[in-house]
Amino acid sequence: MRKKNIVIEGAYGESNFGDDALLKVIYRELKDFLELKNYEVTICSKMTSLKYPVVDLCDEKVVTPKNNIDWTKVDSVIYGGGTQFYSFENEKSKLSIIKHYLTNPKELYSRLTRRQNESELEKHFVGVGIGPFEGKNKIEDFEYVLSDNKSLFVRDLVSYSYAEKLKLNNVKLYTDICFLENYSHLHRTRKFTKKVAIILRDWNHNSNNVRPQDLEHVVSQLLEKNIEVEYVLFGHDIQLEQELKARDLDYISYDLNLSSFDDFIKNLASYDLIVTSRYHGLIYGLLLGIPSIVINIEPKLS
């Protein structure tokens, strides 16, 4: 009897802490269940190669670059958390998208075969985010993916309202799947260190972004009280990193090539306060029992 082939899909493999955290949780929670049900599990990665060190997150043998997946042989898809359906104002033009696919025929073939087999796939959505839709694409443009689902668990009220707008089946309000983590042992060992983490990001989708210079006054007040301030980058935020270097400001970056996932978590646990414009900065502040302040730059932080 042929094993059923199930793909777990997300924005994995882009050196982003939040997406890696989602991968770690979804793989751990589903691995034993899917193997028991005789599924062949594949993690669909956005990587174009297998150089990304996923050993901290899942079994690297099941990770496959997105373009390598033969969608004609896939039976089921699990969308494993994160904002996967959205549209922003400054999206790529249609011409640039066409040029991209013409220079990447393997990716084009993968996308076309996926679209052709969409109606045949058994689809489950676990703790996903839907929206916003501020660009050319609207929620209706994603109906072909979201419809005919077996289960649709959304992580927030905004996502739920979009799902309701499309009158989708099987919609349930859930939460971010990273809340399945338990770091209570770090609560007990954490000592007050007079350290504050500021988690910012590159964000060019609207005018709400906050840069280091916008926080100069607040940071100065903290330093006057002998409170250490450290910037934390959750991904490859190139513009932000350049600004921090130019201002000679202390920062650390999430990078699995330099340290493990667990070591990064332990470092986060060392702060007394987290100020964040990253969604998973707030989630992990809560998980670690650290008071957190949100800088609201996008709807999912509202």
PDB file of C-alpha atoms in Angstrom:
ATOM      1  CA  MET A   1       0.000   0.000   0.000  1.00  0.00           C
ATOM      2  CA  ARG A   2       1.393   3.398  -1.025  1.00  0.00           C
ATOM      3  CA  LYS A   3       2.108   5.814   1.784  1.00  0.00           C
ATOM      4  CA  LYS A   4       0.110   9.022   1.575  1.00  0.00           C
ATOM      5  CA  ASN A   5       2.286  12.034   0.857  1.00  0.00           C
ATOM      6  CA  ILE A   6       1.637  15.060   3.050  1.00  0.00           C
ATOM      7  CA  VAL A   7       3.380  18.415   2.685  1.00  0.00           C
ATOM      8  CA  ILE A   8       3.727  20.871   5.582  1.00  0.00           C
ATOM      9  CA  GLU A   9       3.919  24.346   4.084  1.00  0.00           C
ATOM     10  CA  GLY A  10       5.043  27.685   5.500  1.00  0.00           C
ATOM     11  CA  ALA A  11       7.600  30.456   5.000  1.00  0.00           C
ATOM     12  CA  TYR A  12      10.316  28.150   6.306  1.00  0.00           C
ATOM     13  CA  GLY A  13      14.001  28.408   5.482  1.00  0.00           C
ATOM     14  CA  GLU A  14      14.331  32.193   5.228  1.00  0.00           C
ATOM     15  CA  SER A  15      16.404  32.677   8.402  1.00  0.00           C
ATOM     16  CA  ASN A  16      13.450  34.222  10.219  1.00  0.00           C
ATOM     17  CA  PHE A  17      13.016  33.380  13.896  1.00  0.00           C
ATOM     18  CA  GLY A  18       9.210  33.435  13.824  1.00  0.00           C
ATOM     19  CA  ASP A  19       8.911  31.080  10.858  1.00  0.00           C
ATOM     20  CA  ASP A  20      11.568  28.754  12.273  1.00  0.00           C
ATOM     21  CA  ALA A  21       9.692  28.677  15.587  1.00  0.00           C
ATOM     22  CA  LEU A  22       6.504  27.694  13.745  1.00  0.00           C
ATOM     23  CA  LEU A  23       8.350  24.921  11.900  1.00  0.00           C
ATOM     24  CA  LYS A  24       9.814  23.571  15.138  1.00  0.00           C
ATOM     25  CA  VAL A  25       6.398  23.406  16.806  1.00  0.00           C
ATOM     26  CA  ILE A  26       4.340  22.048  13.897  1.00  0.00           C
ATOM     27  CA  TYR A  27       6.854  19.306  13.134  1.00  0.00           C
ATOM     28  CA  ARG A  28       7.118  18.212  16.766  1.00  0.00           C
ATOM     29  CA  GLU A  29       3.349  18.175  17.272  1.00  0.00           C
ATOM     30  CA  LEU A  30       2.478  16.317  14.052  1.00  0.00           C
ATOM     31  CA  LYS A  31       5.454  14.007  13.481  1.00  0.00           C
ATOM     32  CA  ASP A  32       4.364  10.989  15.539  1.00  0.00           C
ATOM     33  CA  PHE A  33       0.695  11.298  14.554  1.00  0.00           C
ATOM     34  CA  LEU A  34       1.433  11.442  10.815  1.00  0.00           C
ATOM     35  CA  GLU A  35       3.867   8.532  10.933  1.00  0.00           C
ATOM     36  CA  LEU A  36       1.274   6.497  12.832  1.00  0.00           C
ATOM     37  CA  LYS A  37      -1.239   7.248  10.068  1.00  0.00           C
ATOM     38  CA  ASN A  38       1.279   6.003   7.486  1.00  0.00           C
ATOM     39  CA  TYR A  39       2.033   9.401   5.924  1.00  0.00           C
ATOM     40  CA  GLU A  40       5.227  10.321   4.115  1.00  0.00           C
ATOM     41  CA  VAL A  41       6.019  13.781   5.531  1.00  0.00           C
ATOM     42  CA  THR A  42       7.697  16.545   3.526  1.00  0.00           C
ATOM     43  CA  ILE A  43       8.502  20.034   4.817  1.00  0.00           C
ATOM     44  CA  CYS A  44       8.034  22.540   2.001  1.00  0.00           C
ATOM     45  CA  SER A  45      10.848  25.074   2.329  1.00  0.00           C
ATOM     46  CA  LYS A  46      11.304  28.399   0.563  1.00  0.00           C
ATOM     47  CA  MET A  47      14.993  27.581   0.285  1.00  0.00           C
ATOM     48  CA  THR A  48      16.423  27.026  -3.168  1.00  0.00           C
ATOM     49  CA  SER A  49      18.999  24.632  -1.682  1.00  0.00           C
ATOM     50  CA  LEU A  50      19.380  22.537   1.454  1.00  0.00           C
ATOM     51  CA  LYS A  51      22.185  24.577   3.028  1.00  0.00           C
ATOM     52  CA  TYR A  52      20.004  26.060   5.781  1.00  0.00           C
ATOM     53  CA  PRO A  53      20.756  24.338   9.142  1.00  0.00           C
ATOM     54  CA  VAL A  54      17.339  22.976  10.166  1.00  0.00           C
ATOM     55  CA  VAL A  55      18.699  20.276  12.485  1.00  0.00           C
ATOM     56  CA  ASP A  56      17.504  22.293  15.535  1.00  0.00           C
ATOM     57  CA  LEU A  57      13.991  22.471  14.118  1.00  0.00           C
ATOM     58  CA  CYS A  58      13.127  19.147  12.495  1.00  0.00           C
ATOM     59  CA  ASP A  59      14.558  16.093  10.787  1.00  0.00           C
ATOM     60  CA  GLU A  60      16.551  17.630   7.938  1.00  0.00           C
ATOM     61  CA  LYS A  61      15.882  14.558   5.771  1.00  0.00           C
ATOM     62  CA  VAL A  62      12.233  15.596   5.331  1.00  0.00           C
ATOM     63  CA  VAL A  63      12.987  19.167   4.205  1.00  0.00           C
ATOM     64  CA  THR A  64      12.686  19.828   0.478  1.00  0.00           C
ATOM     65  CA  PRO A  65      13.008  23.095  -1.472  1.00  0.00           C
ATOM     66  CA  LYS A  66       9.608  24.199  -2.743  1.00  0.00           C
ATOM     67  CA  ASN A  67      10.608  23.852  -6.397  1.00  0.00           C
ATOM     68  CA  ASN A  68      11.542  20.182  -5.926  1.00  0.00           C
ATOM     69  CA  ILE A  69       8.084  19.025  -4.840  1.00  0.00           C
ATOM     70  CA  ASP A  70       6.126  16.966  -7.362  1.00  0.00           C
ATOM     71  CA  TRP A  71       2.600  18.191  -6.643  1.00  0.00           C
ATOM     72  CA  THR A  72       1.070  15.444  -8.780  1.00  0.00           C
ATOM     73  CA  LYS A  73       2.085  12.980  -6.045  1.00  0.00           C
ATOM     74  CA  VAL A  74       0.934  15.033  -3.039  1.00  0.00           C
ATOM     75  CA  ASP A  75      -2.232  13.924  -1.233  1.00  0.00           C
ATOM     76  CA  SER A  76      -2.538  16.491   1.561  1.00  0.00           C
ATOM     77  CA  VAL A  77      -1.183  19.882   2.590  1.00  0.00           C
ATOM     78  CA  ILE A  78      -0.953  21.310   6.099  1.00  0.00           C
ATOM     79  CA  TYR A  79      -0.397  25.063   6.214  1.00  0.00           C
ATOM     80  CA  GLY A  80       1.662  25.299   9.380  1.00  0.00           C
ATOM     81  CA  GLY A  81       1.052  28.723  10.875  1.00  0.00           C
ATOM     82  CA  GLY A  82       2.193  32.221   9.992  1.00  0.00           C
ATOM     83  CA  THR A  83       0.797  34.896   7.683  1.00  0.00           C
ATOM     84  CA  GLN A  84       0.526  33.038   4.381  1.00  0.00           C
ATOM     85  CA  PHE A  85      -2.229  34.949   2.553  1.00  0.00           C
ATOM     86  CA  TYR A  86      -1.838  38.722   2.190  1.00  0.00           C
ATOM     87  CA  SER A  87      -1.201  41.606  -0.191  1.00  0.00           C
ATOM     88  CA  PHE A  88       0.692  44.882   0.315  1.00  0.00           C
ATOM     89  CA  GLU A  89       0.797  48.102  -1.706  1.00  0.00           C
ATOM     90  CA  ASN A  90       4.415  47.927  -2.865  1.00  0.00           C
ATOM     91  CA  GLU A  91       4.247  44.459  -4.379  1.00  0.00           C
ATOM     92  CA  LYS A  92       6.213  43.438  -7.446  1.00  0.00           C
ATOM     93  CA  SER A  93       4.755  44.453 -10.791  1.00  0.00           C
ATOM     94  CA  LYS A  94       3.295  41.793 -13.077  1.00  0.00           C
ATOM     95  CA  LEU A  95       6.177  42.386 -15.502  1.00  0.00           C
ATOM     96  CA  SER A  96       8.810  41.686 -12.838  1.00  0.00           C
ATOM     97  CA  ILE A  97       6.922  38.533 -11.787  1.00  0.00           C
ATOM     98  CA  ILE A  98       6.844  37.302 -15.407  1.00  0.00           C
ATOM     99  CA  LYS A  99      10.576  37.979 -15.764  1.00  0.00           C
ATOM    100  CA  HIS A 100      11.226  36.080 -12.537  1.00  0.00           C
ATOM    101  CA  TYR A 101       9.400  32.973 -13.735  1.00  0.00           C
ATOM    102  CA  LEU A 102      10.997  33.105 -17.187  1.00  0.00           C
ATOM    103  CA  THR A 103      14.417  33.001 -15.546  1.00  0.00           C
ATOM    104  CA  ASN A 104      13.287  30.308 -13.067  1.00  0.00           C
ATOM    105  CA  PRO A 105      11.457  27.697 -15.188  1.00  0.00           C
ATOM    106  CA  LYS A 106      11.598  25.048 -12.452  1.00  0.00           C
ATOM    107  CA  GLU A 107       9.720  27.335 -10.090  1.00  0.00           C
ATOM    108  CA  LEU A 108       7.184  28.129 -12.817  1.00  0.00           C
ATOM    109  CA  TYR A 109       6.584  24.424 -13.477  1.00  0.00           C
ATOM    110  CA  SER A 110       6.142  23.756  -9.747  1.00  0.00           C
ATOM    111  CA  ARG A 111       3.641  26.598  -9.436  1.00  0.00           C
ATOM    112  CA  LEU A 112       1.627  25.480 -12.476  1.00  0.00           C
ATOM    113  CA  THR A 113       1.428  21.832 -11.393  1.00  0.00           C
ATOM    114  CA  ARG A 114       0.432  22.967  -7.901  1.00  0.00           C
ATOM    115  CA  ARG A 115      -2.379  25.096  -9.327  1.00  0.00           C
ATOM    116  CA  GLN A 116      -3.586  22.265 -11.570  1.00  0.00           C
ATOM    117  CA  ASN A 117      -3.775  19.850  -8.633  1.00  0.00           C
ATOM    118  CA  GLU A 118      -5.196  22.328  -6.080  1.00  0.00           C
ATOM    119  CA  SER A 119      -8.725  20.907  -6.141  1.00  0.00           C
ATOM    120  CA  GLU A 120      -7.416  17.372  -5.525  1.00  0.00           C
ATOM    121  CA  LEU A 121      -5.507  18.251  -2.350  1.00  0.00           C
ATOM    122  CA  GLU A 122      -6.829  17.605   1.141  1.00  0.00           C
ATOM    123  CA  LYS A 123      -6.043  20.890   2.899  1.00  0.00           C
ATOM    124  CA  HIS A 124      -5.675  21.754   6.583  1.00  0.00           C
ATOM    125  CA  PHE A 125      -4.804  25.225   7.905  1.00  0.00           C
ATOM    126  CA  VAL A 126      -3.343  25.361  11.426  1.00  0.00           C
ATOM    127  CA  GLY A 127      -3.050  28.701  13.229  1.00  0.00           C
ATOM    128  CA  VAL A 128      -2.641  30.682   9.997  1.00  0.00           C
ATOM    129  CA  GLY A 129      -2.899  34.430   9.505  1.00  0.00           C
ATOM    130  CA  ILE A 130      -5.005  35.915   6.706  1.00  0.00           C
ATOM    131  CA  GLY A 131      -4.524  39.512   5.546  1.00  0.00           C
ATOM    132  CA  PRO A 132      -4.078  42.383   5.249  1.00  0.00           C
ATOM    133  CA  PHE A 133      -5.043  43.011   1.623  1.00  0.00           C
ATOM    134  CA  GLU A 134      -3.765  46.488   0.820  1.00  0.00           C
ATOM    135  CA  GLY A 135      -2.272  45.800  -2.622  1.00  0.00           C
ATOM    136  CA  LYS A 136      -3.526  44.551  -5.967  1.00  0.00           C
ATOM    137  CA  ASN A 137      -4.598  41.132  -4.703  1.00  0.00           C
ATOM    138  CA  LYS A 138      -7.765  40.867  -2.641  1.00  0.00           C
ATOM    139  CA  ILE A 139      -8.993  38.149  -0.304  1.00  0.00           C
ATOM    140  CA  GLU A 140     -11.083  36.738  -3.178  1.00  0.00           C
ATOM    141  CA  ASP A 141      -7.872  35.993  -5.113  1.00  0.00           C
ATOM    142  CA  PHE A 142      -6.967  33.379  -2.488  1.00  0.00           C
ATOM    143  CA  GLU A 143     -10.365  31.692  -2.386  1.00  0.00           C
ATOM    144  CA  TYR A 144      -9.191  28.859  -4.658  1.00  0.00           C
ATOM    145  CA  VAL A 145      -6.612  27.894  -1.999  1.00  0.00           C
ATOM    146  CA  LEU A 146      -8.710  28.442   1.117  1.00  0.00           C
ATOM    147  CA  SER A 147     -11.922  26.819  -0.098  1.00  0.00           C
ATOM    148  CA  ASP A 148     -12.656  23.084   0.020  1.00  0.00           C
ATOM    149  CA  ASN A 149     -10.603  22.767   3.192  1.00  0.00           C
ATOM    150  CA  LYS A 150     -10.919  19.968   5.717  1.00  0.00           C
ATOM    151  CA  SER A 151     -10.108  22.341   8.585  1.00  0.00           C
ATOM    152  CA  LEU A 152      -9.277  26.041   8.860  1.00  0.00           C
ATOM    153  CA  PHE A 153      -7.930  27.257  12.205  1.00  0.00           C
ATOM    154  CA  VAL A 154      -7.042  30.963  12.112  1.00  0.00           C
ATOM    155  CA  ARG A 155      -4.884  32.669  14.723  1.00  0.00           C
ATOM    156  CA  ASP A 156      -6.707  36.006  15.236  1.00  0.00           C
ATOM    157  CA  LEU A 157      -9.977  37.908  14.830  1.00  0.00           C
ATOM    158  CA  VAL A 158      -8.829  39.800  11.716  1.00  0.00           C
ATOM    159  CA  SER A 159      -8.096  36.503   9.950  1.00  0.00           C
ATOM    160  CA  TYR A 160     -11.425  35.126  11.152  1.00  0.00           C
ATOM    161  CA  SER A 161     -13.307  38.092   9.684  1.00  0.00           C
ATOM    162  CA  TYR A 162     -11.634  37.560   6.282  1.00  0.00           C
ATOM    163  CA  ALA A 163     -12.574  33.868   6.361  1.00  0.00           C
ATOM    164  CA  GLU A 164     -16.146  34.797   7.257  1.00  0.00           C
ATOM    165  CA  LYS A 165     -16.242  37.262   4.357  1.00  0.00           C
ATOM    166  CA  LEU A 166     -15.550  34.406   1.942  1.00  0.00           C
ATOM    167  CA  LYS A 167     -18.066  32.203   3.783  1.00  0.00           C
ATOM    168  CA  LEU A 168     -15.454  29.467   4.059  1.00  0.00           C
ATOM    169  CA  ASN A 169     -16.259  26.105   5.621  1.00  0.00           C
ATOM    170  CA  ASN A 170     -14.825  24.659   8.842  1.00  0.00           C
ATOM    171  CA  VAL A 171     -13.482  27.995  10.154  1.00  0.00           C
ATOM    172  CA  LYS A 172     -12.476  28.074  13.822  1.00  0.00           C
ATOM    173  CA  LEU A 173     -10.775  30.814  15.821  1.00  0.00           C
ATOM    174  CA  TYR A 174      -7.544  29.429  17.272  1.00  0.00           C
ATOM    175  CA  THR A 175      -4.264  31.116  18.211  1.00  0.00           C
ATOM    176  CA  ASP A 176      -0.605  31.100  17.198  1.00  0.00           C
ATOM    177  CA  ILE A 177       0.712  27.535  17.372  1.00  0.00           C
ATOM    178  CA  CYS A 178       3.854  28.696  19.196  1.00  0.00           C
ATOM    179  CA  PHE A 179       1.699  28.907  22.331  1.00  0.00           C
ATOM    180  CA  LEU A 180       2.080  25.118  22.417  1.00  0.00           C
ATOM    181  CA  GLU A 181       5.632  25.736  23.661  1.00  0.00           C
ATOM    182  CA  ASN A 182       6.396  25.611  27.384  1.00  0.00           C
ATOM    183  CA  TYR A 183       9.275  27.653  28.768  1.00  0.00           C
ATOM    184  CA  SER A 184       8.136  27.764  32.390  1.00  0.00           C
ATOM    185  CA  HIS A 185      11.526  26.362  33.477  1.00  0.00           C
ATOM    186  CA  LEU A 186      13.134  29.580  32.231  1.00  0.00           C
ATOM    187  CA  HIS A 187      10.708  31.658  34.331  1.00  0.00           C
ATOM    188  CA  ARG A 188      12.083  30.146  37.527  1.00  0.00           C
ATOM    189  CA  THR A 189      15.741  30.599  36.644  1.00  0.00           C
ATOM    190  CA  ARG A 190      15.472  34.101  35.203  1.00  0.00           C
ATOM    191  CA  LYS A 191      17.084  36.812  37.322  1.00  0.00           C
ATOM    192  CA  PHE A 192      16.642  40.556  36.951  1.00  0.00           C
ATOM    193  CA  THR A 193      19.506  41.863  34.858  1.00  0.00           C
ATOM    194  CA  LYS A 194      18.439  45.463  34.116  1.00  0.00           C
ATOM    195  CA  LYS A 195      18.438  44.630  30.400  1.00  0.00           C
ATOM    196  CA  VAL A 196      15.891  45.670  27.778  1.00  0.00           C
ATOM    197  CA  ALA A 197      15.527  44.092  24.334  1.00  0.00           C
ATOM    198  CA  ILE A 198      14.294  46.216  21.434  1.00  0.00           C
ATOM    199  CA  ILE A 199      13.125  44.045  18.540  1.00  0.00           C
ATOM    200  CA  LEU A 200      12.688  46.022  15.314  1.00  0.00           C
ATOM    201  CA  ARG A 201      12.512  45.011  11.670  1.00  0.00           C
ATOM    202  CA  ASP A 202      12.785  46.234   8.100  1.00  0.00           C
ATOM    203  CA  TRP A 203       9.241  47.166   7.100  1.00  0.00           C
ATOM    204  CA  ASN A 204       8.550  48.942   3.825  1.00  0.00           C
ATOM    205  CA  HIS A 205       4.869  48.095   3.398  1.00  0.00           C
ATOM    206  CA  ASN A 206       3.484  51.289   4.967  1.00  0.00           C
ATOM    207  CA  SER A 207       4.609  54.434   6.800  1.00  0.00           C
ATOM    208  CA  ASN A 208       4.228  52.944  10.284  1.00  0.00           C
ATOM    209  CA  ASN A 209       7.726  51.568  10.668  1.00  0.00           C
ATOM    210  CA  VAL A 210       9.877  52.542  13.639  1.00  0.00           C
ATOM    211  CA  ARG A 211      13.648  52.954  13.295  1.00  0.00           C
ATOM    212  CA  PRO A 212      16.368  53.217  15.987  1.00  0.00           C
ATOM    213  CA  GLN A 213      16.424  57.029  15.724  1.00  0.00           C
ATOM    214  CA  ASP A 214      12.723  57.129  16.636  1.00  0.00           C
ATOM    215  CA  LEU A 215      13.542  55.580  20.015  1.00  0.00           C
ATOM    216  CA  GLU A 216      16.615  57.668  20.868  1.00  0.00           C
ATOM    217  CA  HIS A 217      14.888  59.644  23.626  1.00  0.00           C
ATOM    218  CA  VAL A 218      13.509  56.527  25.329  1.00  0.00           C
ATOM    219  CA  VAL A 219      16.829  54.685  25.058  1.00  0.00           C
ATOM    220  CA  SER A 220      18.691  57.678  26.543  1.00  0.00           C
ATOM    221  CA  GLN A 221      16.387  57.663  29.557  1.00  0.00           C
ATOM    222  CA  LEU A 222      16.966  53.955  30.103  1.00  0.00           C
ATOM    223  CA  LEU A 223      20.740  54.336  29.857  1.00  0.00           C
ATOM    224  CA  GLU A 224      20.653  57.174  32.399  1.00  0.00           C
ATOM    225  CA  LYS A 225      19.074  54.704  34.831  1.00  0.00           C
ATOM    226  CA  ASN A 226      21.902  52.209  34.156  1.00  0.00           C
ATOM    227  CA  ILE A 227      19.598  49.913  32.203  1.00  0.00           C
ATOM    228  CA  GLU A 228      21.323  48.099  29.349  1.00  0.00           C
ATOM    229  CA  VAL A 229      19.602  48.288  25.959  1.00  0.00           C
ATOM    230  CA  GLU A 230      20.222  45.714  23.246  1.00  0.00           C
ATOM    231  CA  TYR A 231      18.648  45.518  19.805  1.00  0.00           C
ATOM    232  CA  VAL A 232      17.562  42.064  18.641  1.00  0.00           C
ATOM    233  CA  LEU A 233      17.091  41.127  14.983  1.00  0.00           C
ATOM    234  CA  PHE A 234      14.804  38.197  14.174  1.00  0.00           C
ATOM    235  CA  GLY A 235      15.886  37.911  10.544  1.00  0.00           C
ATOM    236  CA  HIS A 236      18.015  39.346   7.759  1.00  0.00           C
ATOM    237  CA  ASP A 237      16.947  42.966   8.268  1.00  0.00           C
ATOM    238  CA  ILE A 238      19.658  44.475   6.086  1.00  0.00           C
ATOM    239  CA  GLN A 239      18.637  48.152   6.312  1.00  0.00           C
ATOM    240  CA  LEU A 240      18.157  47.956  10.069  1.00  0.00           C
ATOM    241  CA  GLU A 241      21.506  46.247  10.571  1.00  0.00           C
ATOM    242  CA  GLN A 242      23.249  48.970   8.558  1.00  0.00           C
ATOM    243  CA  GLU A 243      21.605  51.674  10.682  1.00  0.00           C
ATOM    244  CA  LEU A 244      22.616  49.976  13.928  1.00  0.00           C
ATOM    245  CA  LYS A 245      26.215  49.647  12.760  1.00  0.00           C
ATOM    246  CA  ALA A 246      26.304  53.287  11.635  1.00  0.00           C
ATOM    247  CA  ARG A 247      25.068  54.387  15.074  1.00  0.00           C
ATOM    248  CA  ASP A 248      27.425  51.987  16.866  1.00  0.00           C
ATOM    249  CA  LEU A 249      24.513  50.359  18.707  1.00  0.00           C
ATOM    250  CA  ASP A 250      24.697  46.906  20.295  1.00  0.00           C
ATOM    251  CA  TYR A 251      22.632  44.205  18.622  1.00  0.00           C
ATOM    252  CA  ILE A 252      22.367  40.454  18.215  1.00  0.00           C
ATOM    253  CA  SER A 253      20.934  38.581  15.234  1.00  0.00           C
ATOM    254  CA  TYR A 254      19.084  35.300  14.967  1.00  0.00           C
ATOM    255  CA  ASP A 255      21.339  33.057  12.889  1.00  0.00           C
ATOM    256  CA  LEU A 256      21.338  29.262  13.137  1.00  0.00           C
ATOM    257  CA  ASN A 257      24.760  29.215  11.501  1.00  0.00           C
ATOM    258  CA  LEU A 258      26.181  30.942  14.592  1.00  0.00           C
ATOM    259  CA  SER A 259      24.129  29.583  17.496  1.00  0.00           C
ATOM    260  CA  SER A 260      21.334  27.129  18.187  1.00  0.00           C
ATOM    261  CA  PHE A 261      17.619  27.891  18.400  1.00  0.00           C
ATOM    262  CA  ASP A 262      17.597  27.040  22.113  1.00  0.00           C
ATOM    263  CA  ASP A 263      20.564  29.330  22.811  1.00  0.00           C
ATOM    264  CA  PHE A 264      18.706  32.196  21.143  1.00  0.00           C
ATOM    265  CA  ILE A 265      15.680  31.497  23.371  1.00  0.00           C
ATOM    266  CA  LYS A 266      17.889  31.466  26.480  1.00  0.00           C
ATOM    267  CA  ASN A 267      19.287  34.847  25.479  1.00  0.00           C
ATOM    268  CA  LEU A 268      15.750  36.239  25.044  1.00  0.00           C
ATOM    269  CA  ALA A 269      14.933  34.956  28.522  1.00  0.00           C
ATOM    270  CA  SER A 270      17.698  37.127  29.996  1.00  0.00           C
ATOM    271  CA  TYR A 271      15.842  40.415  29.406  1.00  0.00           C
ATOM    272  CA  ASP A 272      13.610  42.184  31.915  1.00  0.00           C
ATOM    273  CA  LEU A 273      11.513  43.909  29.255  1.00  0.00           C
ATOM    274  CA  ILE A 274      10.881  43.391  25.538  1.00  0.00           C
ATOM    275  CA  VAL A 275       9.860  46.207  23.193  1.00  0.00           C
ATOM    276  CA  THR A 276       8.897  44.713  19.838  1.00  0.00           C
ATOM    277  CA  SER A 277       7.517  45.432  16.386  1.00  0.00           C
ATOM    278  CA  ARG A 278       7.810  41.707  15.610  1.00  0.00           C
ATOM    279  CA  TYR A 279       4.747  39.527  16.201  1.00  0.00           C
ATOM    280  CA  HIS A 280       6.747  36.600  17.566  1.00  0.00           C
ATOM    281  CA  GLY A 281       8.728  38.978  19.755  1.00  0.00           C
ATOM    282  CA  LEU A 282       5.468  39.479  21.649  1.00  0.00           C
ATOM    283  CA  ILE A 283       4.555  35.766  21.566  1.00  0.00           C
ATOM    284  CA  TYR A 284       7.897  34.684  23.013  1.00  0.00           C
ATOM    285  CA  GLY A 285       7.886  37.504  25.537  1.00  0.00           C
ATOM    286  CA  LEU A 286       4.620  36.047  26.848  1.00  0.00           C
ATOM    287  CA  LEU A 287       5.962  32.482  26.726  1.00  0.00           C
ATOM    288  CA  LEU A 288       9.042  33.534  28.706  1.00  0.00           C
ATOM    289  CA  GLY A 289       7.029  35.526  31.245  1.00  0.00           C
ATOM    290  CA  ILE A 290       8.652  38.822  30.245  1.00  0.00           C
ATOM    291  CA  PRO A 291       6.632  42.081  30.234  1.00  0.00           C
ATOM    292  CA  SER A 292       6.395  43.222  26.612  1.00  0.00           C
ATOM    293  CA  ILE A 293       5.459  46.442  24.826  1.00  0.00           C
ATOM    294  CA  VAL A 294       4.190  46.269  21.240  1.00  0.00           C
ATOM    295  CA  ILE A 295       5.095  48.804  18.559  1.00  0.00           C
ATOM    296  CA  ASN A 296       2.069  48.561  16.288  1.00  0.00           C
ATOM    297  CA  ILE A 297       3.291  48.708  12.681  1.00  0.00           C
ATOM    298  CA  GLU A 298       0.879  46.202  11.094  1.00  0.00           C
ATOM    299  CA  PRO A 299      -2.629  44.746  11.644  1.00  0.00           C
ATOM    300  CA  LYS A 300      -1.555  41.494  13.323  1.00  0.00           C
ATOM    301  CA  LEU A 301       0.009  43.546  16.145  1.00  0.00           C
ATOM    302  CA  SER A 302      -3.174  45.565  16.754  1.00  0.00           C
TER     303      SER A 302
END
